Amino acid sequence: METSTLVVIISLMTVGFLMLFIGLLLQKKKTTEVRSTQRLVTDLDILRLFDKQPGGLLSADMVAEKTKLTKGEASSRLSSLSTGGLLIAGTNPTGMKYYYELSAPLEEIKGIQLSGEPFLTIEDLQEIFIAYDYKVSPHDLMVTTGLPWKMLSREMKHFRKEKVIDVAYIQRPGDSYKQYILMEEYHRSEALDLESRTRINEEVKQVLYDERYLV
């Protein structure tokens, strides 16, 4: 192989690794912003901003004006909620500015009795499914628990691993395309014995501690 060709290959590989490294740093920064700014404005607070906004459309600039977030922080938070399916995004004609709106309306049901734990327990999950007639979207989880979406999403991933729930991506007019399904054997609140409930809750809690969703 000629020296010049080798230099080109090494240069391209170096640029590729550098771009990958920068991408990972930016992703880490974004994740840190999403978590650290929850104390300023929760994910549910942001969703309610959209719910109250005339026309339902907001940009990162507009969210920053209405909250204590900077434009960069607002952009990270909106991008995270959009990736999670809670918001949908579109651009202006130049493609340089993003506007977001709720992907489904917020439906709050009063009287749901949750455990009071700082995470979603299996008892909470069953209570929510019963209240929403077994049609539960990410938005429903948000309005009932008030927990950060990343944390809820991680919990639901664990519940799916335990075969407590499944996920369906399906068009539902007026509702989220993402729907959680509670497996039939868990439809009854007493479907699990105390030992099984405790085990699953402790496993969920440990996962959240290990991944620093709980501290």
Coordinates of C-alpha atoms in Angstrom, one line a residue:
M1 CA 0.0 0.0 0.0
E2 CA 1.4 3.4 -1.0
T3 CA 2.3 5.8 1.9
S4 CA -0.1 8.5 0.6
T5 CA -3.1 6.0 0.6
L6 CA -2.2 4.9 4.1
V7 CA -2.1 8.5 5.3
V8 CA -5.5 9.1 3.8
I9 CA -7.0 6.0 5.5
I10 CA -5.4 6.9 8.9
S11 CA -6.7 10.5 8.5
L12 CA -10.3 9.3 7.7
M13 CA -10.2 6.8 10.7
T14 CA -9.0 9.6 13.0
V15 CA -11.7 12.0 11.8
G16 CA -14.3 9.2 12.2
F17 CA -13.2 8.4 15.8
L18 CA -13.1 12.1 16.6
M19 CA -16.7 12.6 15.3
L20 CA -17.9 9.6 17.3
F21 CA -16.2 10.9 20.5
I22 CA -17.8 14.3 20.0
G23 CA -21.1 12.7 19.4
L24 CA -20.9 10.7 22.6
L25 CA -19.9 13.8 24.6
L26 CA -22.9 15.7 23.2
Q27 CA -25.2 12.8 24.0
K28 CA -23.8 12.6 27.5
K29 CA -24.3 16.4 27.9
K30 CA -27.9 16.2 26.7
T31 CA -28.7 13.3 29.1
T32 CA -27.1 15.2 32.0
E33 CA -29.2 18.3 31.1
V34 CA -32.4 16.3 30.9
R35 CA -31.8 14.8 34.3
S36 CA -30.4 17.8 36.1
T37 CA -33.0 20.3 35.0
Q38 CA -35.9 18.2 36.3
R39 CA -35.7 20.1 39.6
L40 CA -36.4 23.3 37.6
V41 CA -39.2 22.1 35.4
T42 CA -40.5 18.5 35.4
D43 CA -41.4 16.7 32.3
L44 CA -45.0 16.8 33.3
D45 CA -44.8 20.6 33.8
I46 CA -43.6 20.8 30.2
L47 CA -46.4 18.7 28.8
R48 CA -48.9 20.8 30.7
L49 CA -47.4 23.9 29.0
F50 CA -48.3 22.4 25.7
D51 CA -51.8 21.4 27.0
K52 CA -52.5 25.1 28.0
Q53 CA -50.8 26.7 24.9
P54 CA -53.3 28.2 22.4
G55 CA -52.8 26.2 19.2
G56 CA -50.7 23.7 21.2
L57 CA -47.4 24.5 19.4
L58 CA -44.2 25.6 21.3
S59 CA -40.5 26.0 20.3
A60 CA -37.5 25.7 22.6
D61 CA -37.3 29.5 22.7
M62 CA -40.9 29.8 23.8
V63 CA -40.5 27.1 26.5
A64 CA -37.4 28.9 27.8
E65 CA -39.4 32.1 28.0
K66 CA -42.1 30.4 30.1
T67 CA -39.7 28.5 32.4
K68 CA -36.4 28.7 34.2
L69 CA -34.7 26.7 31.4
T70 CA -32.1 28.1 29.0
K71 CA -32.9 27.6 25.3
G72 CA -30.3 24.8 25.1
E73 CA -31.8 23.1 28.1
A74 CA -35.3 23.5 26.7
S75 CA -34.1 22.1 23.4
S76 CA -32.6 19.0 25.1
R77 CA -35.8 18.4 27.1
L78 CA -38.1 18.8 24.1
S79 CA -35.9 16.5 22.0
S80 CA -36.0 13.8 24.8
L81 CA -39.8 14.0 25.0
S82 CA -40.1 13.8 21.3
T83 CA -37.8 10.8 21.1
G84 CA -40.0 9.2 23.8
G85 CA -43.1 9.7 21.7
L86 CA -44.8 12.2 24.0
L87 CA -44.3 15.1 21.5
I88 CA -44.2 15.4 17.8
A89 CA -41.9 17.8 16.0
G90 CA -42.0 19.9 12.8
T91 CA -39.9 22.7 11.4
N92 CA -40.5 26.1 9.9
P93 CA -39.9 26.6 6.1
T94 CA -36.2 27.2 6.6
G95 CA -35.8 24.0 8.6
M96 CA -33.8 25.9 11.2
K97 CA -36.4 26.1 13.9
Y98 CA -38.4 23.2 15.5
Y99 CA -41.9 23.4 16.8
Y100 CA -43.4 20.7 19.0
E101 CA -46.9 19.6 20.1
L102 CA -48.4 16.9 22.2
S103 CA -48.7 13.6 20.3
A104 CA -51.8 12.8 22.4
P105 CA -54.0 14.8 24.8
L106 CA -53.4 14.6 28.5
E107 CA -56.2 12.7 30.2
E108 CA -56.1 13.0 34.0
I109 CA -58.2 10.6 36.0
K110 CA -58.8 11.6 39.6
G111 CA -58.8 9.3 42.6
I112 CA -55.9 7.0 41.6
Q113 CA -54.2 5.8 44.7
L114 CA -50.5 5.3 44.3
S115 CA -48.0 3.8 46.7
G116 CA -46.1 7.0 47.5
E117 CA -42.8 5.4 46.4
P118 CA -40.4 7.6 44.4
F119 CA -40.8 5.1 41.5
L120 CA -43.5 3.1 39.8
T121 CA -44.3 -0.1 41.7
I122 CA -46.2 -3.0 40.2
E123 CA -49.1 -2.2 42.4
D124 CA -49.1 1.4 41.0
L125 CA -49.0 -0.1 37.5
Q126 CA -52.0 -2.3 38.1
E127 CA -53.9 0.7 39.6
I128 CA -53.2 2.8 36.6
F129 CA -54.2 0.2 34.1
I130 CA -57.5 -0.4 35.9
A131 CA -58.2 3.4 36.0
Y132 CA -57.6 3.8 32.3
D133 CA -59.5 0.7 31.3
Y134 CA -56.3 -1.1 30.3
K135 CA -55.5 1.5 27.6
V136 CA -52.4 3.2 28.9
S137 CA -50.1 5.5 26.9
P138 CA -46.9 7.3 28.0
H139 CA -48.9 10.4 28.6
D140 CA -51.2 8.5 31.0
L141 CA -48.2 7.3 33.0
M142 CA -46.8 10.9 33.1
V143 CA -50.0 12.5 34.4
T144 CA -50.6 9.9 37.0
T145 CA -47.1 9.6 38.4
G146 CA -45.4 12.9 37.6
L147 CA -42.1 11.0 37.3
P148 CA -39.5 11.9 34.6
W149 CA -40.1 10.2 31.3
K150 CA -36.6 8.7 31.1
M151 CA -37.2 7.0 34.5
L152 CA -40.6 5.8 33.6
S153 CA -39.4 4.5 30.3
R154 CA -36.6 2.5 32.0
E155 CA -39.1 1.0 34.5
M156 CA -41.4 0.0 31.7
K157 CA -38.5 -1.7 29.9
H158 CA -37.9 -3.7 33.1
F159 CA -41.6 -4.6 33.5
R160 CA -41.5 -5.8 29.9
K161 CA -38.5 -7.9 30.6
E162 CA -40.4 -9.5 33.5
K163 CA -43.3 -10.2 31.1
V164 CA -45.7 -8.0 33.1
I165 CA -46.4 -5.7 30.2
D166 CA -45.8 -5.5 26.4
V167 CA -45.8 -2.5 24.0
A168 CA -47.8 -2.0 20.9
Y169 CA -47.2 0.7 18.2
I170 CA -50.6 1.2 16.8
Q171 CA -52.6 4.1 15.3
R172 CA -55.3 5.1 17.7
P173 CA -57.2 8.3 16.6
G174 CA -56.9 10.9 19.3
D175 CA -54.4 8.9 21.3
S176 CA -50.7 8.0 21.4
Y177 CA -49.4 5.6 18.8
K178 CA -47.5 3.9 21.6
Q179 CA -49.7 1.8 24.0
Y180 CA -48.7 -0.4 26.9
I181 CA -50.4 -3.7 27.4
L182 CA -50.8 -5.4 30.8
M183 CA -50.5 -9.1 30.4
E184 CA -53.9 -10.8 31.3
E185 CA -52.5 -12.7 34.2
Y186 CA -51.9 -9.4 36.0
H187 CA -55.3 -7.9 35.4
R188 CA -56.4 -8.7 38.9
S189 CA -54.8 -6.6 41.7
E190 CA -54.2 -9.8 43.7
A191 CA -52.6 -11.6 40.8
L192 CA -49.2 -11.7 42.4
D193 CA -48.3 -13.0 45.9
L194 CA -46.5 -10.6 48.3
E195 CA -43.2 -12.3 47.7
S196 CA -43.4 -11.8 43.9
R197 CA -44.5 -8.2 44.3
T198 CA -41.7 -7.4 46.7
R199 CA -39.1 -9.1 44.4
I200 CA -40.2 -7.2 41.3
N201 CA -40.4 -3.9 43.1
E202 CA -37.0 -4.3 44.7
E203 CA -35.5 -5.3 41.3
V204 CA -37.0 -2.2 39.7
K205 CA -35.7 0.0 42.5
Q206 CA -32.2 -1.5 42.2
V207 CA -32.1 -0.9 38.5
L208 CA -33.0 2.8 39.0
Y209 CA -30.3 3.1 41.7
D210 CA -27.7 1.4 39.6
E211 CA -28.4 3.7 36.6
R212 CA -28.6 6.8 38.9
Y213 CA -32.3 7.6 38.3
L214 CA -32.6 7.4 42.1
V215 CA -30.0 8.7 44.4

